[in-house]
Structure formats: structure tokens, C-alpha cells
Amino acid sequence: MYTNLMQRQLKRYLKEDTVISPDWQALLDAVNRSYEHYERDHSLAEHSLKISSQELVIASRYAGMVEVAASILHNVGNILNSISVSTQILTMRNEQNNKAEDLIKLVDLLESHRGHLEVFFQTNPAGIILPEFLKQFANYLDNEKKFIQEELKSLCTNIQHVKNIIMTQQVPGKSTEIIEEIQINNLIDDAITINSMEKYGIHIERIYQKIPNFFGDKVKLLQILVNITKNALESLVESKKKEKKITLKTTMPDPAHIHVEISDNGLGIQKEMLMKIFTYGFTTKTAGHGFGLHSSVRSMQEMGGELKVYSEGLGQGATFILILPRTISSRSEG
Amino acid sequence: MTENNYKILVIDDMSIIHDDFRKILLPTENQSAEKLEEMKATLFGKTAAATALPPFQIDFAYQGEEGVRYVQNAIIEKKPYAVAFVDVQMPPGMDGVEAIERIWRIDQEIQIVICTAYTKYSWEDLQKRLGDTDRLYILKKPFDSIEILNLASTLTKKWNINKSLYDELLALKKSSEVPQSEGIETALKKMNENVAKLKNLNTKLNEQQRKNITS
């Protein structure tokens, strides 16, 4: 039995009733064998290409995760510092509080005047100020209680903060995707929070359309959003513009697609660079490694979406557009 | 004798770290504590007085660029900072080491504590970038309040002693221009005192540094 390719060739060059002489038969067999080899090599090559592209997807995804993890470690580490300072201050304050001793001394004082307390309260300087002392004592205890309450409150807030950061990051092990319900406007706000965007004096404009929830890989999408907003932030900070602005916009141009537009008025991108910025290992940052946008664009493709960039050139800011299908790729909802 | 300088600058990208410094160096006093202490003398006789912190004045910056600007303005206003606490990792702007390089170009006297969560820079890196200096201290995060208290009070003291030593030197130079044996003698005596103070302080500082390294 000849390979498909061989059969096609025979059909093309020989008439149906051609009788092949045994002399030729050996040659035809040899040609067929090389076709067989070719087909096997081809499918092998295809197979390995598929495997390595999957590996690349996973690797770039991990690279993105590393970036997110580094920023999270930085935040959690600092909050931990605050937590430890709070406990130390509470401990110190508690150690310094020796008011019980004062009360004991006060009791001793009263004991020593037992029997003529009236005289003590009326004539002894210590007795005269004693009521005022007790009043101040009550004030002191009340102030101290408020101070401790305040410190405990900040302690609780910080612990809650760490919890939240860890919760938003619970990436389940090695599994490559988890489908969850996504509210895109909230997810963009999460990305802004993770980057602590507010504190850089950047004006954040939100033009959110009401977008229905949809299902997709929430963690992956969050990573992309964190990545793109972080780039915008860095570009804005470096641009040293007076009025730094980032615009977040969500729209639904048709019922099947959601658009997320992230624009900044930062450094912008040269025309020649626009194509290059998504390539693996390309970076303009001194400390960058060029994984971020590359992994973002791959992730978007995996989700059946697209990632586009526009910029009028250097100093003109940049706009990234995420085009998301409402039903992500072939996965079933839920 | 000029007034002592207790100006401190904190450069860190996290506002909660600013709060930490504020809590440690500018603690909220219990308003009734002082009145109670006064009355305790009448009630119980002599009591030990509580030790008070130096009157620190603290400014806070979120980014290296901002911090450098603060130092610049302080120099222009002739109210320089005595000490700066500088975080290493402050995304997205310049990092702490670069900020320190720029700060020392503007202000050669400021004492600097570099705060870091992990050792991105080796000792060699720091020496290469910042030079062989006697104004740099390393503090590992998470830090303890006692370390902040110690560094803030010791380093402001060091700054003030350096300043008065420098002033004395200037005075000595002036007085030596118009020879006055008495003037020189007094100045020399004061200088000697200051050198002793400085030596003493340096020993303490060295000890602290050693502790920081070994802990």
C-alpha cells in the first residue's frame, strides 16, 4: 500500500491501465519509502513544534507570575514591617505603664493617714490634690485605652491587607487555567490597586460601561491588566509630565466582544518600535527583561482575544486595547 | 552655640512605612501623663523622671526624585537635614542607591541609613557606587523600633558634633589669622573636647554597625 502522496503522484502521471513492469516496481517502492520517511519526519516536526510552543506559553506565563510575585513580596514585606512596629509599640507602651504601682502607693498613703483622713484631705498638700490626681488618673487610663485601640485597629487593617493580597494571588498550583466569573471593571480596579497607582499623583479617569459578568481565566487576565497598567505607570513616572493621566475605558462594541482601553499620556512609543514591543525579550527598561508584554499577548491569544497598541510617537502617550470574546475560546462556561 | 538640628528625611514608597517612622520617633504622648508626674512628686515624694525623645522633625517623600528635591530645598533654605532614611526598592522611580548618590552630590554632611528588605547590593557594590564613607549605615527590613530610635538619636548627635567641630575649626582659622594666644588656646581646648566626643561616638557607632552585621 502506497502513501497518499505516492498514490496521488501515480494517478497524475500514469494512465489507469498502465501495467508496471517488475523492473520499475523496485524503483517505485524506493520512492514510496522516502515519501514515508518524509511524512513521518513532518509529523514529528509538527508534534515537537506544538509541544515547545505550549512550553513557551507556560514559561512566559510563569515569567508574568514572577513579576506579579515580586511586587506582592515588596508590598507584603512592608506591611509586615508595620505589623511588627505596631506590636513593638504596644509592648513598649504596656511595659511603660506602671500605673498599678502608683495605685498601690496611693493606698499605702491613705493607710498611713487612717484615723485622721479628714485632716489629711483638708490640710495635707498630698490630700488636697488627691481628687484631682484621681481625675487625671482616669483621663490617663482613658487616653491609653484610645491609643491602644487605635494601634490595634491599624494592626487589624494591616493583617487584613496581607490577607487580601494573598487571596487575590492564590494561583492554584500548576494548573494552566481556572475559569471564573469576571466583572471586568472590578478586575481593572484590582490591577490599579495592586500597582498602588493612587500614590504617584496620577489622575485616574474611569470611563466604564456597564459590562455583564463573563467567564474566563481571571488570574491570567489580572496578570495582563497588572502588566499593562504597570507599564503605563512607569512610563508616566519617567515622563516627568506635570499632569499625569491614565484613562481606563470599557466598552461592548457588539454583544460578543468586550474592549478594554488603557491609555496614558506618558513617554509614548516610536512608530518603528510598535511592532517590536510584543516580541520576546524586547525591553526599553533598564531593569526589564522583556517578558511582560510578550506573555500578555500570548495569554490574550490563548483566551481567543487580541492585544493591540497605538501611539502617535515619542511623548504622545500610548493606548493598549484588549479585545476579549465574551465566551472565552472553546471552553464551556462554568 | 547654635541650636541642634533634629531634621530627618524618610524616603520610602510605602505610606505605611512613613506611619511606622512617625509612630516610633514622634509618639503620641498621653496628655495626662505629664500632669500625673507633677502631682506624683507631691503625693509620693521624689520620683524618677521619664526620659524624653529629642524633638525630631520629620519630612516624608515617596520617591527618590522627590527626596532629592527635599534635600535640595533644605540646603537652599539653609535648614539641612541631619539624617535620611532611604529605602532601596522604590518602584517605579530611581532606586535608593541612586537617590543617595544624588543626595550626597548636593549635601555632603547628611548621614544616611539605607533600608533594605533583601541584599540586592553587596558591600563591594555599595562601596563602588557610594565611595568609602563614614556617613552610611545599613538597616535591614523588617526593622525594630529600637533600631530606628538608636539610629535617629545617635546620627543626629553625630551630625551636630560634626557641625560644631566644623564651626570650631572655622573659628580657629579666623582667630589664627589675627594671632591671639588666648583665642587659640580656648579653641584648641574645645576642639580637643569635640575630638574626644567624636571618638566616643564613633566607637558607639562602630559597635552598632557590628551588631547590625552580626545580627
XYZ file of C-alpha atoms in Angstrom:
549
model
C 0.000 0.000 0.000
C 1.473 3.298 -1.114
C 1.297 6.506 0.877
C -1.367 9.053 -0.085
C 1.230 11.290 -1.658
C 2.574 8.434 -3.761
C -0.888 7.369 -4.885
C -1.685 10.915 -5.971
C 1.535 11.119 -7.946
C 0.902 7.779 -9.646
C -2.616 8.881 -10.596
C -1.296 12.077 -12.059
C 1.497 10.657 -14.193
C 0.265 7.177 -15.199
C -2.837 6.039 -17.041
C -5.209 3.817 -15.093
C -4.467 0.760 -17.146
C -0.705 1.151 -17.143
C 0.990 -2.057 -16.217
C 4.083 -1.536 -14.157
C 6.907 -3.808 -15.043
C 8.727 -5.525 -12.166
C 11.884 -3.545 -13.061
C 10.085 -0.297 -12.314
C 8.325 -1.722 -9.320
C 11.522 -1.693 -7.214
C 12.122 1.961 -8.030
C 8.539 2.908 -7.159
C 8.866 1.096 -3.829
C 12.026 3.042 -3.061
C 10.338 6.361 -3.871
C 7.397 5.403 -1.700
C 9.719 4.615 1.196
C 11.279 8.044 1.026
C 7.796 9.567 0.963
C 7.007 7.573 4.084
C 10.102 8.958 5.770
C 9.165 12.433 4.733
C 5.666 12.103 6.180
C 6.955 10.696 9.437
C 9.555 13.447 9.838
C 6.980 16.055 9.019
C 4.540 14.854 11.646
C 7.357 14.551 14.174
C 8.435 18.106 13.493
C 4.865 19.328 13.789
C 4.454 17.496 17.046
C 7.588 18.895 18.632
C 6.723 22.389 17.434
C 3.372 22.096 19.156
C 4.947 20.867 22.399
C 7.556 23.604 22.519
C 5.033 26.330 21.796
C 2.959 25.035 24.716
C 6.053 25.096 26.888
C 6.758 28.627 25.792
C 3.248 29.650 26.796
C 3.710 28.135 30.228
C 7.191 29.639 30.635
C 6.066 33.113 29.660
C 3.128 32.781 31.979
C 5.450 31.937 34.844
C 7.585 34.927 33.922
C 4.492 37.096 34.299
C 3.756 35.449 37.613
C 7.282 36.179 38.817
C 6.765 39.847 38.064
C 3.496 39.924 39.974
C 5.048 37.902 42.809
C 7.950 40.349 43.160
C 5.613 43.302 43.526
C 3.495 41.373 46.010
C 6.509 40.387 48.107
C 7.533 44.027 48.234
C 4.082 45.076 49.438
C 3.627 42.248 51.924
C 7.157 42.739 53.290
C 6.469 46.381 54.014
C 3.134 45.680 55.646
C 4.874 43.081 57.797
C 7.250 45.814 58.905
C 4.266 47.870 60.051
C 2.737 44.928 61.832
C 5.954 44.335 63.718
C 6.290 48.036 64.628
C 2.714 48.066 65.917
C 3.319 45.071 68.190
C 6.565 46.591 69.458
C 4.901 49.896 70.223
C 2.077 48.144 72.044
C 4.579 46.062 74.024
C 6.672 49.114 74.901
C 3.640 51.128 75.901
C 2.422 48.286 78.071
C 5.814 47.928 79.762
C 5.997 51.650 80.482
C 2.566 51.601 82.047
C 3.356 51.316 85.758
C 0.142 52.890 86.942
C -0.786 49.909 89.128
C 2.272 50.717 91.266
C 1.004 54.273 91.678
C -2.323 52.969 92.910
C -0.599 50.728 95.448
C 1.461 53.691 96.682
C -1.747 55.693 96.927
C -3.376 53.018 99.057
C -0.265 52.956 101.289
C -0.508 56.719 101.641
C -4.155 56.546 102.660
C -3.387 53.676 105.076
C -0.742 55.789 106.804
C -3.350 58.506 107.433
C -6.048 56.135 108.600
C -7.950 57.576 111.556
C -7.432 61.204 110.583
C -8.326 61.150 106.913
C -10.459 64.263 107.175
C -7.492 66.280 108.361
C -5.348 64.714 105.644
C -7.746 65.751 102.888
C -8.138 69.252 104.250
C -4.641 70.233 105.240
C -2.052 67.881 103.762
C -0.852 69.048 100.309
C -0.978 65.433 99.144
C -4.552 65.051 100.399
C -5.658 68.288 98.762
C -4.503 67.298 95.286
C -5.587 63.665 95.608
C -9.064 64.071 93.988
C -7.504 65.939 91.060
C -4.871 63.197 90.810
C -7.579 60.537 90.587
C -9.373 62.539 87.930
C -6.181 62.793 85.860
C -5.608 59.135 86.529
C -8.966 58.295 84.940
C -8.136 60.568 81.974
C -4.800 58.852 81.602
C -6.390 55.399 81.512
C -8.969 56.590 79.036
C -6.313 58.120 76.722
C -4.233 54.991 76.962
C -7.225 52.863 76.036
C -7.888 55.034 72.971
C -4.247 54.855 71.926
C -4.185 51.074 72.209
C -7.488 50.783 70.381
C -6.148 52.901 67.541
C -2.975 50.831 67.292
C -4.915 47.553 67.374
C -7.155 48.876 64.638
C -4.175 49.626 62.393
C -2.769 46.200 63.232
C -6.016 44.516 62.171
C -6.225 46.595 58.986
C -2.694 45.602 58.050
C -3.318 41.929 58.684
C -6.489 42.145 56.597
C -4.445 43.849 53.882
C -1.956 40.973 53.763
C -4.835 38.507 53.649
C -6.397 40.351 50.717
C -3.154 40.496 48.787
C -2.590 36.788 49.270
C -6.193 35.987 48.374
C -6.077 37.889 45.082
C -2.957 35.921 44.260
C -3.958 32.393 45.098
C -2.899 30.848 41.835
C -3.776 27.183 42.059
C -0.574 25.223 41.673
C 0.492 24.318 38.194
C -2.925 24.171 36.606
C -2.897 26.282 33.494
C -6.360 27.714 33.749
C -9.266 28.205 36.041
C -12.496 29.570 34.707
C -14.185 32.065 36.973
C -16.863 34.683 36.700
C -15.289 38.010 35.848
C -16.562 41.539 36.370
C -14.113 43.351 34.149
C -14.499 46.830 35.701
C -13.699 45.448 39.162
C -10.776 43.471 37.801
C -9.246 46.625 36.269
C -9.613 48.361 39.635
C -7.851 45.392 41.282
C -4.934 45.837 38.888
C -4.780 49.555 39.763
C -4.772 48.670 43.479
C -2.030 46.055 43.104
C 0.169 48.683 41.460
C -0.711 51.207 44.226
C -1.355 53.666 41.433
C -3.058 56.389 43.531
C 0.025 57.469 45.385
C 2.015 58.668 42.374
C -0.189 61.697 41.854
C -1.620 60.245 38.684
C -5.090 61.285 37.661
C -7.099 58.132 37.028
C -10.072 58.584 34.737
C -12.595 55.773 34.576
C -15.000 55.581 31.659
C -16.684 52.312 32.472
C -19.645 50.963 30.577
C -21.831 48.537 32.431
C -20.375 45.210 31.312
C -22.156 41.970 32.162
C -20.138 39.340 34.005
C -18.481 36.749 31.822
C -16.445 33.619 32.361
C -12.730 33.335 31.793
C -9.292 32.828 33.318
C -9.451 35.601 35.885
C -5.908 35.211 37.202
C -4.455 35.342 33.739
C -6.492 38.378 32.798
C -5.499 40.115 36.028
C -1.831 39.488 35.255
C -2.256 41.084 31.855
C -4.020 44.095 33.343
C -1.392 44.457 36.088
C 1.317 44.272 33.490
C -0.161 46.869 31.152
C -1.139 49.312 33.897
C 2.332 48.921 35.416
C 3.921 49.808 32.087
C 1.652 52.861 31.868
C 2.615 53.861 35.403
C 6.333 53.525 34.722
C 6.021 55.464 31.514
C 4.140 58.253 33.294
C 6.608 58.492 36.147
C 9.550 58.565 33.776
C 7.898 61.137 31.508
C 8.019 63.716 34.342
C 4.890 65.326 32.858
C 3.123 67.688 35.197
C -0.352 66.308 34.628
C -0.044 62.557 34.606
C -3.176 60.839 33.489
C -4.317 57.318 32.845
C -7.667 56.596 31.242
C -9.431 53.280 31.755
C -12.286 52.594 29.403
C -14.537 49.590 28.920
C -16.978 49.173 26.057
C -19.003 46.493 24.315
C -18.984 47.308 20.591
C -21.018 44.178 19.907
C -22.650 41.600 22.182
C -19.838 39.094 21.644
C -16.853 41.345 22.463
C -15.559 43.454 25.306
C -12.950 46.150 24.747
C -10.674 47.411 27.489
C -8.730 50.551 26.665
C -5.818 51.619 28.849
C -4.356 54.972 27.765
C -1.666 57.099 29.325
C -0.123 60.432 28.401
C 3.372 59.203 29.222
C 6.503 58.569 27.154
C 4.751 57.049 24.148
C 6.275 54.628 21.660
C 8.188 55.284 18.454
C 6.431 54.069 15.312
C 9.257 51.639 14.486
C 9.003 50.141 17.966
C 5.269 49.440 17.887
C 5.688 46.030 16.278
C 8.675 45.096 18.363
C 7.254 45.704 21.808
C 5.382 42.415 21.897
C 8.374 40.287 20.987
C 10.058 38.016 23.461
C 12.948 39.619 25.324
C 12.355 43.117 23.981
C 12.520 45.840 26.588
C 13.179 49.556 26.835
C 13.530 49.446 30.604
C 16.946 49.262 32.185
C 15.734 46.688 34.699
C 13.228 44.949 32.421
C 13.535 41.504 30.925
C 11.072 41.760 28.058
C 8.728 39.005 29.177
C 5.790 41.145 30.258
C 4.116 42.238 27.035
C 5.174 39.079 25.270
C 3.468 36.908 27.844
C 0.455 39.252 27.827
C -0.064 38.999 24.096
C 0.275 35.208 24.204
C -2.185 34.949 27.074
C -4.666 37.093 25.163
C -4.331 34.801 22.154
C -4.875 31.782 24.360
C -8.112 33.314 25.541
C -9.189 33.895 21.972
C -8.653 37.625 22.312
C -6.281 40.246 20.985
C -3.941 42.851 22.357
C -3.330 45.991 20.313
C -1.232 49.072 20.827
C -1.463 52.603 19.461
C 0.867 55.501 19.899
C 1.424 58.687 17.922
C 5.107 58.511 18.774
C 7.526 59.626 21.485
C 5.994 61.903 24.091
C 2.493 61.230 22.759
C 1.394 58.597 25.277
C 0.210 55.110 24.414
C -3.046 53.184 24.276
C -3.355 49.453 24.795
C -6.562 47.760 23.751
C -7.589 44.345 24.994
C -10.233 42.727 22.842
C -11.947 39.954 24.776
C -14.525 37.497 23.474
C -17.394 37.166 25.929
C -17.188 33.417 25.767
C -13.566 32.607 26.037
C -12.207 30.189 23.392
C -13.858 26.767 23.233
C -14.179 26.301 26.993
C -17.630 25.807 28.337
C -18.919 28.318 30.832
C -18.570 27.083 34.411
C 26.423 77.570 70.290
C 23.833 77.107 67.575
C 20.646 75.173 68.075
C 20.839 71.420 67.500
C 19.496 70.029 64.263
C 16.958 67.207 64.541
C 15.672 67.263 60.972
C 15.098 63.827 59.477
C 14.020 62.823 55.981
C 12.334 59.494 55.263
C 12.234 58.310 51.640
C 10.076 55.221 51.129
C 7.444 54.352 48.565
C 5.025 52.944 51.137
C 2.897 55.258 53.259
C 2.607 52.641 55.999
C 6.379 52.801 56.476
C 6.033 56.579 56.904
C 3.489 55.825 59.613
C 5.977 53.472 61.284
C 8.623 56.204 61.489
C 6.039 58.670 62.767
C 4.882 56.235 65.469
C 8.424 55.490 66.613
C 10.026 58.936 66.509
C 7.004 61.143 67.185
C 4.989 59.037 69.623
C 1.552 60.210 70.713
C 2.058 61.196 74.319
C -0.669 60.534 76.815
C -1.742 64.100 77.609
C -2.441 63.292 81.236
C 0.957 61.697 81.839
C 2.781 64.963 82.497
C 0.189 66.285 84.963
C 0.219 62.951 86.775
C 4.009 63.029 87.072
C 3.906 66.546 88.532
C 1.368 65.531 91.148
C 3.211 62.343 91.990
C 6.050 64.414 93.438
C 3.633 65.990 95.941
C 1.958 62.669 96.721
C 4.877 60.280 96.968
C 7.944 62.473 97.153
C 10.715 62.274 94.564
C 10.124 60.059 91.515
C 12.335 59.197 88.593
C 11.679 61.424 85.621
C 10.787 59.795 82.323
C 13.324 60.219 79.548
C 12.113 62.262 76.608
C 12.997 61.790 72.944
C 14.875 64.530 71.078
C 12.494 66.903 69.280
C 12.687 65.228 65.880
C 11.256 66.982 62.837
C 10.456 64.556 60.051
C 9.635 65.025 56.380
C 8.416 62.214 54.169
C 8.979 61.523 50.468
C 7.554 58.690 48.374
C 10.117 58.592 45.585
C 13.850 59.128 45.139
C 13.342 62.175 42.905
C 11.081 63.771 45.494
C 13.595 63.042 48.261
C 16.446 64.633 46.320
C 14.263 67.722 45.819
C 13.603 67.935 49.577
C 17.339 67.822 50.311
C 17.974 70.469 47.650
C 15.342 72.803 49.094
C 16.624 72.251 52.641
C 20.120 73.273 51.523
C 18.779 76.366 49.750
C 16.822 77.345 52.864
C 19.949 76.691 54.977
C 17.988 74.196 57.081
C 19.692 70.952 56.054
C 18.619 67.516 57.180
C 20.834 65.737 59.704
C 19.713 62.217 58.790
C 17.910 60.490 55.919
C 16.399 57.016 55.961
C 16.330 55.783 52.359
C 14.536 52.674 51.100
C 16.336 50.718 48.364
C 13.395 49.413 46.377
C 11.044 52.211 45.325
C 9.354 51.289 42.060
C 8.773 52.814 39.607
C 11.326 55.591 40.140
C 15.062 55.582 40.818
C 16.244 53.190 43.499
C 17.642 54.143 46.884
C 21.313 53.846 45.948
C 20.890 56.240 43.049
C 18.950 58.608 45.294
C 21.819 58.566 47.812
C 24.390 59.282 45.076
C 22.377 62.356 44.071
C 21.748 63.464 47.647
C 25.452 63.404 48.504
C 26.212 65.483 45.441
C 24.032 68.198 46.984
C 24.651 67.664 50.697
C 27.967 66.190 51.839
C 27.137 66.232 55.550
C 23.875 64.322 55.698
C 24.027 60.962 57.497
C 22.221 58.241 55.592
C 20.614 54.983 56.659
C 19.895 52.695 53.751
C 16.905 50.422 54.414
C 16.589 47.207 52.509
C 14.461 44.098 52.581
C 16.954 41.946 50.746
C 20.563 42.321 49.728
C 20.376 43.337 46.102
C 23.659 45.203 46.583
C 26.802 43.664 48.015
C 29.184 45.620 50.199
C 31.521 45.974 47.200
C 28.662 47.342 45.075
C 27.826 49.924 47.710
C 31.451 50.978 48.122
C 31.847 51.283 44.380
C 28.715 53.360 43.985
C 28.806 55.432 47.158
C 32.505 55.533 47.991
C 34.366 54.736 51.174
C 32.317 56.862 53.526
C 31.630 57.363 57.215
C 28.061 58.512 56.660
C 26.338 55.335 55.517
C 24.500 52.803 57.687
C 22.600 49.696 56.697
C 19.283 48.734 58.207
C 17.543 45.510 57.308
C 13.783 45.418 56.928
C 11.689 44.472 58.807
C 13.286 46.797 61.329
C 12.746 47.109 65.072
C 11.628 50.371 66.665
C 14.702 50.344 68.896
C 16.960 50.416 65.825
C 15.158 53.449 64.453
C 15.330 55.197 67.832
C 19.009 54.374 68.161
C 19.989 55.451 64.642
C 17.899 58.633 64.718
C 19.279 59.857 68.030
C 22.887 58.759 67.522
C 23.145 60.087 63.986
C 21.543 63.449 64.749
C 24.062 63.722 67.597
C 26.882 62.818 65.222
C 25.732 65.427 62.712
C 25.574 68.107 65.402
C 29.008 67.260 66.763
C 30.472 67.317 63.260
C 28.834 70.677 62.712
C 30.154 72.228 65.900
C 33.593 70.778 65.187
C 33.495 72.378 61.789
C 32.366 75.673 63.269
C 35.191 75.497 65.813
C 37.661 74.861 63.030
C 36.374 77.908 61.185
C 36.634 79.972 64.338
C 40.156 78.689 64.913
C 41.133 79.575 61.388
C 39.704 83.045 61.876
C 41.421 83.595 65.189
C 44.735 82.321 63.867
C 44.616 84.957 61.184
C 44.781 87.569 63.938
C 47.170 85.949 66.421
C 45.644 85.919 69.859
C 47.196 83.280 72.059
C 44.212 83.123 74.345
C 41.738 82.602 71.493
C 43.750 79.728 70.098
C 44.051 78.086 73.459
C 40.310 78.137 74.088
C 39.577 76.930 70.591
C 42.120 74.133 70.897
C 40.618 73.069 74.195
C 37.152 72.986 72.711
C 38.436 71.136 69.700
C 40.042 68.552 71.948
C 36.761 68.090 73.742
C 34.984 67.657 70.468
C 37.530 65.190 69.175
C 37.014 63.158 72.337
C 33.248 63.330 71.871
C 33.601 62.304 68.280
C 35.848 59.378 69.152
C 33.426 58.218 71.779
C 30.551 58.470 69.342
C 32.443 56.656 66.650
C 33.123 53.758 68.992
C 29.416 53.550 69.707
C 28.588 53.717 66.038
C 31.087 51.027 65.188
C 29.631 48.829 67.854
C 26.131 49.325 66.468
C 27.321 48.609 62.939
C 28.996 45.433 64.117
C 25.779 44.388 65.838
C 23.807 45.125 62.700
C 26.138 43.000 60.644
C 26.247 40.066 63.014
C 22.522 40.040 63.819
